[in-house]
């Protein structure tokens, strides 16, 4: 289980590395930027900025186009490597593709790190909407409490871990339906845990609903969650209350079996 960002040891951090990471984050936020842009954004000297950019260019993490700097495609390769190594992506990719095809909507696969939701994979069904928004969700972490996958994950975490996440990240509202009260969220998570799936009823985006289900390993620890999202005009009635919940929980079960079978195969004794 990953620590929250403020739980490291400050005495062990290197200021130069922190500055380099801040430059990378700034380029992520700005897209591309001149030295002056970065100096203003980070409030550091030009000399410091030039030194860090030179180092990042030498290591291949930053490229220069004209007077502007931007992140290199090395981050794309690193991201693909990290995702391909993740057991949830490996075991769930094909099942998420099937789910999107069956529902004709967006199907999502997410996990938690540092108390935030990370989208590992999403597939667009034939009738799915909101492509630009869904693509942006792959590019940055988000809060857990306002999404179906996030609530499915939170419902399986120990209460002290959930409290720790809320203490650090808070419960900001995204729409008028977002749960921003601790006690209300606690009740919602208890109901989610009991029924085995979660609801997002316009809590992340107005006009959009989703149903999610947790995915656990053979020891019962939550690895992440999956969900299906759709406009309220299509996800309503029995579709919202029965059909989609049955599909997401069934898919979650298949992914869990895939993970457990992979774990069991590694337990086979070597008789050679």
PDB file of C-alpha atoms in Angstrom:
ATOM      1  CA  UNK A   1       0.000   0.000   0.000  1.00  0.00           C
ATOM      2  CA  UNK A   2       1.565   3.282  -1.114  1.00  0.00           C
ATOM      3  CA  UNK A   3       2.341   6.060   1.326  1.00  0.00           C
ATOM      4  CA  UNK A   4       0.771   9.465   0.989  1.00  0.00           C
ATOM      5  CA  UNK A   5       3.087  12.130  -0.487  1.00  0.00           C
ATOM      6  CA  UNK A   6       3.883  13.794   2.857  1.00  0.00           C
ATOM      7  CA  UNK A   7       4.934  10.602   4.619  1.00  0.00           C
ATOM      8  CA  UNK A   8       8.509  10.456   3.381  1.00  0.00           C
ATOM      9  CA  UNK A   9      11.521  11.541   5.382  1.00  0.00           C
ATOM     10  CA  UNK A  10      12.381  15.210   4.585  1.00  0.00           C
ATOM     11  CA  UNK A  11      15.932  14.699   5.876  1.00  0.00           C
ATOM     12  CA  UNK A  12      16.602  12.262   3.026  1.00  0.00           C
ATOM     13  CA  UNK A  13      15.369  14.422   0.144  1.00  0.00           C
ATOM     14  CA  UNK A  14      17.776  16.112  -2.275  1.00  0.00           C
ATOM     15  CA  UNK A  15      16.840  19.671  -3.202  1.00  0.00           C
ATOM     16  CA  UNK A  16      18.333  19.320  -6.686  1.00  0.00           C
ATOM     17  CA  UNK A  17      16.182  16.281  -7.425  1.00  0.00           C
ATOM     18  CA  UNK A  18      13.100  18.050  -6.072  1.00  0.00           C
ATOM     19  CA  UNK A  19      13.789  21.013  -8.370  1.00  0.00           C
ATOM     20  CA  UNK A  20      14.258  18.703 -11.364  1.00  0.00           C
ATOM     21  CA  UNK A  21      10.946  16.991 -10.606  1.00  0.00           C
ATOM     22  CA  UNK A  22       9.283  20.400 -10.286  1.00  0.00           C
ATOM     23  CA  UNK A  23      10.610  21.344 -13.733  1.00  0.00           C
ATOM     24  CA  UNK A  24       9.147  18.136 -15.164  1.00  0.00           C
ATOM     25  CA  UNK A  25       5.816  18.815 -13.461  1.00  0.00           C
ATOM     26  CA  UNK A  26       5.830  22.385 -14.779  1.00  0.00           C
ATOM     27  CA  UNK A  27       6.387  21.175 -18.340  1.00  0.00           C
ATOM     28  CA  UNK A  28       3.579  18.673 -17.843  1.00  0.00           C
ATOM     29  CA  UNK A  29       1.272  21.493 -16.791  1.00  0.00           C
ATOM     30  CA  UNK A  30       2.389  24.091 -19.343  1.00  0.00           C
ATOM     31  CA  UNK A  31       2.847  21.734 -22.284  1.00  0.00           C
ATOM     32  CA  UNK A  32       5.916  23.569 -23.539  1.00  0.00           C
ATOM     33  CA  UNK A  33       7.640  26.579 -22.071  1.00  0.00           C
ATOM     34  CA  UNK A  34      10.561  28.955 -22.433  1.00  0.00           C
ATOM     35  CA  UNK A  35      13.158  29.454 -19.720  1.00  0.00           C
ATOM     36  CA  UNK A  36      11.409  32.673 -18.686  1.00  0.00           C
ATOM     37  CA  UNK A  37       8.080  30.835 -18.439  1.00  0.00           C
ATOM     38  CA  UNK A  38       9.607  28.207 -16.173  1.00  0.00           C
ATOM     39  CA  UNK A  39      11.467  30.761 -14.031  1.00  0.00           C
ATOM     40  CA  UNK A  40       8.204  32.641 -13.434  1.00  0.00           C
ATOM     41  CA  UNK A  41       6.273  29.435 -12.816  1.00  0.00           C
ATOM     42  CA  UNK A  42       8.708  27.973 -10.298  1.00  0.00           C
ATOM     43  CA  UNK A  43      10.278  31.149  -8.890  1.00  0.00           C
ATOM     44  CA  UNK A  44      13.890  30.027  -9.325  1.00  0.00           C
ATOM     45  CA  UNK A  45      16.883  31.789 -10.851  1.00  0.00           C
ATOM     46  CA  UNK A  46      17.671  31.585 -14.558  1.00  0.00           C
ATOM     47  CA  UNK A  47      21.015  29.972 -13.815  1.00  0.00           C
ATOM     48  CA  UNK A  48      19.346  27.222 -11.803  1.00  0.00           C
ATOM     49  CA  UNK A  49      16.779  26.680 -14.536  1.00  0.00           C
ATOM     50  CA  UNK A  50      19.378  26.503 -17.312  1.00  0.00           C
ATOM     51  CA  UNK A  51      21.397  23.952 -15.302  1.00  0.00           C
ATOM     52  CA  UNK A  52      18.395  21.715 -14.695  1.00  0.00           C
ATOM     53  CA  UNK A  53      17.178  21.917 -18.277  1.00  0.00           C
ATOM     54  CA  UNK A  54      20.656  21.065 -19.557  1.00  0.00           C
ATOM     55  CA  UNK A  55      20.755  18.016 -17.278  1.00  0.00           C
ATOM     56  CA  UNK A  56      17.271  16.883 -18.268  1.00  0.00           C
ATOM     57  CA  UNK A  57      18.121  17.268 -21.953  1.00  0.00           C
ATOM     58  CA  UNK A  58      21.321  15.280 -21.487  1.00  0.00           C
ATOM     59  CA  UNK A  59      19.381  12.444 -19.862  1.00  0.00           C
ATOM     60  CA  UNK A  60      16.840  12.487 -22.701  1.00  0.00           C
ATOM     61  CA  UNK A  61      13.858  13.469 -20.574  1.00  0.00           C
ATOM     62  CA  UNK A  62      13.422  16.953 -22.072  1.00  0.00           C
ATOM     63  CA  UNK A  63      13.750  18.204 -25.650  1.00  0.00           C
ATOM     64  CA  UNK A  64      14.127  21.739 -26.981  1.00  0.00           C
ATOM     65  CA  UNK A  65      12.156  23.048 -29.937  1.00  0.00           C
ATOM     66  CA  UNK A  66      13.253  26.556 -30.853  1.00  0.00           C
ATOM     67  CA  UNK A  67      13.208  28.548 -27.634  1.00  0.00           C
ATOM     68  CA  UNK A  68      10.741  26.241 -25.888  1.00  0.00           C
ATOM     69  CA  UNK A  69      11.250  23.076 -23.878  1.00  0.00           C
ATOM     70  CA  UNK A  70       8.920  20.100 -23.578  1.00  0.00           C
ATOM     71  CA  UNK A  71       8.877  16.603 -22.152  1.00  0.00           C
ATOM     72  CA  UNK A  72      10.364  13.944 -24.385  1.00  0.00           C
ATOM     73  CA  UNK A  73       8.723  10.748 -25.603  1.00  0.00           C
ATOM     74  CA  UNK A  74      10.833   8.855 -23.077  1.00  0.00           C
ATOM     75  CA  UNK A  75       7.931   9.433 -20.676  1.00  0.00           C
ATOM     76  CA  UNK A  76       5.612   7.611 -23.067  1.00  0.00           C
ATOM     77  CA  UNK A  77       7.933   4.621 -23.077  1.00  0.00           C
ATOM     78  CA  UNK A  78       8.328   4.712 -19.298  1.00  0.00           C
ATOM     79  CA  UNK A  79       4.575   4.927 -18.834  1.00  0.00           C
ATOM     80  CA  UNK A  80       3.934   1.964 -21.088  1.00  0.00           C
ATOM     81  CA  UNK A  81       6.572  -0.050 -19.248  1.00  0.00           C
ATOM     82  CA  UNK A  82       5.068   0.728 -15.838  1.00  0.00           C
ATOM     83  CA  UNK A  83       1.541  -0.061 -17.001  1.00  0.00           C
ATOM     84  CA  UNK A  84       2.555  -3.326 -18.659  1.00  0.00           C
ATOM     85  CA  UNK A  85       4.194  -4.450 -15.416  1.00  0.00           C
ATOM     86  CA  UNK A  86       1.021  -3.882 -13.393  1.00  0.00           C
ATOM     87  CA  UNK A  87      -0.787  -7.131 -12.574  1.00  0.00           C
ATOM     88  CA  UNK A  88      -4.205  -5.467 -12.796  1.00  0.00           C
ATOM     89  CA  UNK A  89      -3.600  -4.226 -16.336  1.00  0.00           C
ATOM     90  CA  UNK A  90      -2.116  -7.545 -17.437  1.00  0.00           C
ATOM     91  CA  UNK A  91      -5.047  -9.547 -16.073  1.00  0.00           C
ATOM     92  CA  UNK A  92      -7.800  -7.051 -16.881  1.00  0.00           C
ATOM     93  CA  UNK A  93      -7.054  -5.529 -20.283  1.00  0.00           C
ATOM     94  CA  UNK A  94      -8.950  -8.056 -22.401  1.00  0.00           C
ATOM     95  CA  UNK A  95     -11.880  -8.162 -19.989  1.00  0.00           C
ATOM     96  CA  UNK A  96     -12.249  -4.376 -20.044  1.00  0.00           C
ATOM     97  CA  UNK A  97     -12.261  -4.481 -23.846  1.00  0.00           C
ATOM     98  CA  UNK A  98     -15.042  -7.092 -23.724  1.00  0.00           C
ATOM     99  CA  UNK A  99     -17.028  -5.027 -21.218  1.00  0.00           C
ATOM    100  CA  UNK A 100     -16.874  -1.913 -23.402  1.00  0.00           C
ATOM    101  CA  UNK A 101     -18.048  -3.935 -26.397  1.00  0.00           C
ATOM    102  CA  UNK A 102     -20.907  -5.540 -24.440  1.00  0.00           C
ATOM    103  CA  UNK A 103     -22.188  -2.278 -22.972  1.00  0.00           C
ATOM    104  CA  UNK A 104     -21.324   0.059 -25.885  1.00  0.00           C
ATOM    105  CA  UNK A 105     -20.121   2.518 -23.224  1.00  0.00           C
ATOM    106  CA  UNK A 106     -16.805   3.514 -21.662  1.00  0.00           C
ATOM    107  CA  UNK A 107     -15.243   0.798 -19.493  1.00  0.00           C
ATOM    108  CA  UNK A 108     -12.540   1.783 -17.006  1.00  0.00           C
ATOM    109  CA  UNK A 109      -9.785   0.054 -15.040  1.00  0.00           C
ATOM    110  CA  UNK A 110      -8.257   1.991 -12.141  1.00  0.00           C
ATOM    111  CA  UNK A 111      -6.040   1.573  -9.107  1.00  0.00           C
ATOM    112  CA  UNK A 112      -5.004   3.680  -6.094  1.00  0.00           C
ATOM    113  CA  UNK A 113      -1.642   5.233  -5.397  1.00  0.00           C
ATOM    114  CA  UNK A 114      -0.788   7.920  -2.836  1.00  0.00           C
ATOM    115  CA  UNK A 115      -4.483   8.137  -1.944  1.00  0.00           C
ATOM    116  CA  UNK A 116      -5.544   9.075  -5.477  1.00  0.00           C
ATOM    117  CA  UNK A 117      -7.166   7.226  -8.359  1.00  0.00           C
ATOM    118  CA  UNK A 118      -4.928   6.307 -11.276  1.00  0.00           C
ATOM    119  CA  UNK A 119      -6.582   5.270 -14.545  1.00  0.00           C
ATOM    120  CA  UNK A 120      -4.713   2.283 -15.936  1.00  0.00           C
ATOM    121  CA  UNK A 121      -6.853   1.606 -18.965  1.00  0.00           C
ATOM    122  CA  UNK A 122     -10.129   2.633 -20.541  1.00  0.00           C
ATOM    123  CA  UNK A 123     -11.935   1.485 -23.664  1.00  0.00           C
ATOM    124  CA  UNK A 124     -14.552   3.354 -25.649  1.00  0.00           C
ATOM    125  CA  UNK A 125     -17.709   1.466 -26.553  1.00  0.00           C
ATOM    126  CA  UNK A 126     -19.573   2.182 -29.780  1.00  0.00           C
ATOM    127  CA  UNK A 127     -22.048   4.650 -28.210  1.00  0.00           C
ATOM    128  CA  UNK A 128     -19.751   6.128 -25.549  1.00  0.00           C
ATOM    129  CA  UNK A 129     -19.536   9.910 -25.104  1.00  0.00           C
ATOM    130  CA  UNK A 130     -17.059  12.373 -23.624  1.00  0.00           C
ATOM    131  CA  UNK A 131     -13.891  11.305 -25.436  1.00  0.00           C
ATOM    132  CA  UNK A 132     -11.867  14.414 -24.569  1.00  0.00           C
ATOM    133  CA  UNK A 133     -12.759  14.224 -20.873  1.00  0.00           C
ATOM    134  CA  UNK A 134     -12.097  10.492 -20.664  1.00  0.00           C
ATOM    135  CA  UNK A 135      -8.711  10.902 -22.356  1.00  0.00           C
ATOM    136  CA  UNK A 136      -7.724  13.607 -19.858  1.00  0.00           C
ATOM    137  CA  UNK A 137      -8.437  11.188 -16.992  1.00  0.00           C
ATOM    138  CA  UNK A 138      -5.640   8.950 -18.257  1.00  0.00           C
ATOM    139  CA  UNK A 139      -3.176  11.813 -17.883  1.00  0.00           C
ATOM    140  CA  UNK A 140      -3.558  12.781 -14.236  1.00  0.00           C
ATOM    141  CA  UNK A 141      -4.573  11.286 -10.879  1.00  0.00           C
ATOM    142  CA  UNK A 142      -7.928  12.166  -9.347  1.00  0.00           C
ATOM    143  CA  UNK A 143      -9.843  11.933  -6.079  1.00  0.00           C
ATOM    144  CA  UNK A 144     -11.306   8.602  -5.044  1.00  0.00           C
ATOM    145  CA  UNK A 145     -14.550   9.682  -3.379  1.00  0.00           C
ATOM    146  CA  UNK A 146     -16.291  11.102  -6.471  1.00  0.00           C
ATOM    147  CA  UNK A 147     -15.978   8.158  -8.876  1.00  0.00           C
ATOM    148  CA  UNK A 148     -17.379   4.631  -9.052  1.00  0.00           C
ATOM    149  CA  UNK A 149     -13.958   3.003  -9.235  1.00  0.00           C
ATOM    150  CA  UNK A 150     -12.676   5.226  -6.439  1.00  0.00           C
ATOM    151  CA  UNK A 151     -15.538   4.394  -4.102  1.00  0.00           C
ATOM    152  CA  UNK A 152     -15.207   0.705  -4.919  1.00  0.00           C
ATOM    153  CA  UNK A 153     -11.549   0.882  -3.879  1.00  0.00           C
ATOM    154  CA  UNK A 154     -12.248   2.917  -0.733  1.00  0.00           C
ATOM    155  CA  UNK A 155     -14.925   0.426   0.332  1.00  0.00           C
ATOM    156  CA  UNK A 156     -12.261  -2.290   0.592  1.00  0.00           C
ATOM    157  CA  UNK A 157      -9.562  -0.310   2.399  1.00  0.00           C
ATOM    158  CA  UNK A 158      -9.082  -0.478   6.164  1.00  0.00           C
ATOM    159  CA  UNK A 159     -10.982   2.379   7.894  1.00  0.00           C
ATOM    160  CA  UNK A 160      -7.749   3.939   9.139  1.00  0.00           C
ATOM    161  CA  UNK A 161      -6.381   4.077   5.586  1.00  0.00           C
ATOM    162  CA  UNK A 162      -9.579   5.708   4.305  1.00  0.00           C
ATOM    163  CA  UNK A 163      -9.427   8.277   7.117  1.00  0.00           C
ATOM    164  CA  UNK A 164      -5.783   8.965   6.296  1.00  0.00           C
ATOM    165  CA  UNK A 165      -6.643   9.603   2.643  1.00  0.00           C
ATOM    166  CA  UNK A 166      -9.506  11.931   3.536  1.00  0.00           C
ATOM    167  CA  UNK A 167      -7.352  13.816   6.034  1.00  0.00           C
ATOM    168  CA  UNK A 168      -4.722  14.434   3.379  1.00  0.00           C
ATOM    169  CA  UNK A 169      -6.799  15.020   0.234  1.00  0.00           C
ATOM    170  CA  UNK A 170     -10.120  16.166   1.684  1.00  0.00           C
ATOM    171  CA  UNK A 171     -13.514  15.622   0.048  1.00  0.00           C
ATOM    172  CA  UNK A 172     -13.795  18.390  -2.555  1.00  0.00           C
ATOM    173  CA  UNK A 173     -17.056  18.662  -4.431  1.00  0.00           C
ATOM    174  CA  UNK A 174     -17.131  18.281  -8.201  1.00  0.00           C
ATOM    175  CA  UNK A 175     -20.894  18.550  -8.676  1.00  0.00           C
ATOM    176  CA  UNK A 176     -23.870  19.139  -6.431  1.00  0.00           C
ATOM    177  CA  UNK A 177     -24.127  15.360  -5.981  1.00  0.00           C
ATOM    178  CA  UNK A 178     -20.561  14.750  -4.790  1.00  0.00           C
ATOM    179  CA  UNK A 179     -20.393  13.347  -1.259  1.00  0.00           C
ATOM    180  CA  UNK A 180     -18.397  15.863   0.780  1.00  0.00           C
ATOM    181  CA  UNK A 181     -19.397  14.748   4.292  1.00  0.00           C
ATOM    182  CA  UNK A 182     -17.310  12.107   6.095  1.00  0.00           C
ATOM    183  CA  UNK A 183     -20.229  10.359   7.784  1.00  0.00           C
ATOM    184  CA  UNK A 184     -22.253  10.228   4.574  1.00  0.00           C
ATOM    185  CA  UNK A 185     -19.267   8.797   2.699  1.00  0.00           C
ATOM    186  CA  UNK A 186     -18.684   6.240   5.450  1.00  0.00           C
ATOM    187  CA  UNK A 187     -22.307   5.051   5.108  1.00  0.00           C
ATOM    188  CA  UNK A 188     -22.005   4.936   1.319  1.00  0.00           C
ATOM    189  CA  UNK A 189     -18.833   2.843   1.529  1.00  0.00           C
ATOM    190  CA  UNK A 190     -20.475   0.430   3.966  1.00  0.00           C
ATOM    191  CA  UNK A 191     -23.383  -0.064   1.543  1.00  0.00           C
ATOM    192  CA  UNK A 192     -20.947  -0.503  -1.331  1.00  0.00           C
ATOM    193  CA  UNK A 193     -18.989  -3.126   0.595  1.00  0.00           C
ATOM    194  CA  UNK A 194     -22.183  -5.032   1.455  1.00  0.00           C
ATOM    195  CA  UNK A 195     -23.669  -5.123  -2.063  1.00  0.00           C
ATOM    196  CA  UNK A 196     -20.314  -5.601  -3.849  1.00  0.00           C
ATOM    197  CA  UNK A 197     -20.493  -2.665  -6.272  1.00  0.00           C
ATOM    198  CA  UNK A 198     -20.456   1.139  -6.195  1.00  0.00           C
ATOM    199  CA  UNK A 199     -22.518   3.934  -7.711  1.00  0.00           C
ATOM    200  CA  UNK A 200     -21.493   7.287  -9.122  1.00  0.00           C
ATOM    201  CA  UNK A 201     -24.746   9.181  -9.597  1.00  0.00           C
ATOM    202  CA  UNK A 202     -23.608  12.380 -11.330  1.00  0.00           C
ATOM    203  CA  UNK A 203     -21.005  12.872  -8.594  1.00  0.00           C
ATOM    204  CA  UNK A 204     -18.061  13.433 -10.928  1.00  0.00           C
ATOM    205  CA  UNK A 205     -19.726  14.959 -13.984  1.00  0.00           C
ATOM    206  CA  UNK A 206     -23.281  16.224 -14.287  1.00  0.00           C
ATOM    207  CA  UNK A 207     -25.314  14.015 -16.598  1.00  0.00           C
ATOM    208  CA  UNK A 208     -22.964  11.024 -16.242  1.00  0.00           C
ATOM    209  CA  UNK A 209     -23.478   7.911 -14.128  1.00  0.00           C
ATOM    210  CA  UNK A 210     -21.219   4.948 -13.473  1.00  0.00           C
ATOM    211  CA  UNK A 211     -21.225   1.588 -11.695  1.00  0.00           C
ATOM    212  CA  UNK A 212     -17.999   0.081 -10.353  1.00  0.00           C
ATOM    213  CA  UNK A 213     -16.734  -3.066  -8.665  1.00  0.00           C
ATOM    214  CA  UNK A 214     -13.565  -3.740  -6.653  1.00  0.00           C
ATOM    215  CA  UNK A 215     -10.911  -6.202  -7.766  1.00  0.00           C
ATOM    216  CA  UNK A 216      -9.046  -8.113  -5.036  1.00  0.00           C
ATOM    217  CA  UNK A 217      -6.167 -10.540  -4.871  1.00  0.00           C
ATOM    218  CA  UNK A 218      -6.441 -14.014  -3.366  1.00  0.00           C
ATOM    219  CA  UNK A 219      -5.629 -12.606   0.086  1.00  0.00           C
ATOM    220  CA  UNK A 220      -8.551 -10.195  -0.096  1.00  0.00           C
ATOM    221  CA  UNK A 221      -6.484  -7.042  -0.548  1.00  0.00           C
ATOM    222  CA  UNK A 222      -7.931  -4.562  -3.030  1.00  0.00           C
ATOM    223  CA  UNK A 223      -5.847  -4.092  -6.185  1.00  0.00           C
ATOM    224  CA  UNK A 224      -8.140  -1.627  -7.925  1.00  0.00           C
ATOM    225  CA  UNK A 225     -11.554  -1.460  -9.527  1.00  0.00           C
ATOM    226  CA  UNK A 226     -13.408  -1.347 -12.825  1.00  0.00           C
ATOM    227  CA  UNK A 227     -16.470   0.580 -13.920  1.00  0.00           C
ATOM    228  CA  UNK A 228     -18.822   1.405 -16.761  1.00  0.00           C
ATOM    229  CA  UNK A 229     -19.958   4.998 -17.297  1.00  0.00           C
ATOM    230  CA  UNK A 230     -22.763   6.365 -19.466  1.00  0.00           C
ATOM    231  CA  UNK A 231     -25.104   9.347 -19.806  1.00  0.00           C
ATOM    232  CA  UNK A 232     -28.048   9.348 -17.385  1.00  0.00           C
ATOM    233  CA  UNK A 233     -30.391   9.112 -20.372  1.00  0.00           C
ATOM    234  CA  UNK A 234     -29.079   5.605 -21.033  1.00  0.00           C
ATOM    235  CA  UNK A 235     -27.986   4.452 -17.593  1.00  0.00           C
ATOM    236  CA  UNK A 236     -31.258   4.454 -15.673  1.00  0.00           C
ATOM    237  CA  UNK A 237     -33.853   2.089 -14.238  1.00  0.00           C
ATOM    238  CA  UNK A 238     -32.932  -1.583 -14.379  1.00  0.00           C
ATOM    239  CA  UNK A 239     -29.891  -0.740 -16.503  1.00  0.00           C
ATOM    240  CA  UNK A 240     -28.445   1.298 -13.616  1.00  0.00           C
ATOM    241  CA  UNK A 241     -29.804  -0.837 -10.788  1.00  0.00           C
ATOM    242  CA  UNK A 242     -29.360  -4.381 -12.109  1.00  0.00           C
ATOM    243  CA  UNK A 243     -27.926  -4.940 -15.597  1.00  0.00           C
ATOM    244  CA  UNK A 244     -24.697  -2.933 -15.354  1.00  0.00           C
ATOM    245  CA  UNK A 245     -24.015  -3.972 -11.717  1.00  0.00           C
ATOM    246  CA  UNK A 246     -24.254  -7.641 -12.761  1.00  0.00           C
ATOM    247  CA  UNK A 247     -21.891  -7.055 -15.674  1.00  0.00           C
ATOM    248  CA  UNK A 248     -19.237  -5.172 -13.705  1.00  0.00           C
ATOM    249  CA  UNK A 249     -19.237  -7.612 -10.785  1.00  0.00           C
ATOM    250  CA  UNK A 250     -19.034 -10.559 -13.181  1.00  0.00           C
ATOM    251  CA  UNK A 251     -16.116  -8.968 -15.036  1.00  0.00           C
ATOM    252  CA  UNK A 252     -14.367  -8.165 -11.747  1.00  0.00           C
ATOM    253  CA  UNK A 253     -14.710 -11.819 -10.745  1.00  0.00           C
ATOM    254  CA  UNK A 254     -13.149 -12.988 -14.023  1.00  0.00           C
ATOM    255  CA  UNK A 255     -10.209 -10.620 -13.555  1.00  0.00           C
ATOM    256  CA  UNK A 256      -9.733 -11.860  -9.996  1.00  0.00           C
ATOM    257  CA  UNK A 257      -9.676 -15.444 -11.250  1.00  0.00           C
ATOM    258  CA  UNK A 258      -7.083 -14.470 -13.866  1.00  0.00           C
ATOM    259  CA  UNK A 259      -4.924 -12.900 -11.152  1.00  0.00           C
ATOM    260  CA  UNK A 260      -5.330 -15.831  -8.769  1.00  0.00           C
ATOM    261  CA  UNK A 261      -4.469 -18.353 -11.476  1.00  0.00           C
ATOM    262  CA  UNK A 262      -1.338 -16.372 -12.329  1.00  0.00           C
ATOM    263  CA  UNK A 263      -0.381 -16.359  -8.652  1.00  0.00           C
ATOM    264  CA  UNK A 264      -1.015 -20.111  -8.342  1.00  0.00           C
ATOM    265  CA  UNK A 265       1.155 -20.871 -11.377  1.00  0.00           C
ATOM    266  CA  UNK A 266       4.062 -19.134  -9.676  1.00  0.00           C
ATOM    267  CA  UNK A 267       3.582 -21.435  -6.670  1.00  0.00           C
ATOM    268  CA  UNK A 268       4.195 -24.568  -8.758  1.00  0.00           C
ATOM    269  CA  UNK A 269       7.339 -26.332  -7.491  1.00  0.00           C
ATOM    270  CA  UNK A 270      10.259 -26.675  -9.855  1.00  0.00           C
ATOM    271  CA  UNK A 271      10.730 -30.421 -10.423  1.00  0.00           C
ATOM    272  CA  UNK A 272      13.498 -30.073 -12.979  1.00  0.00           C
TER     273      UNK A 272
END
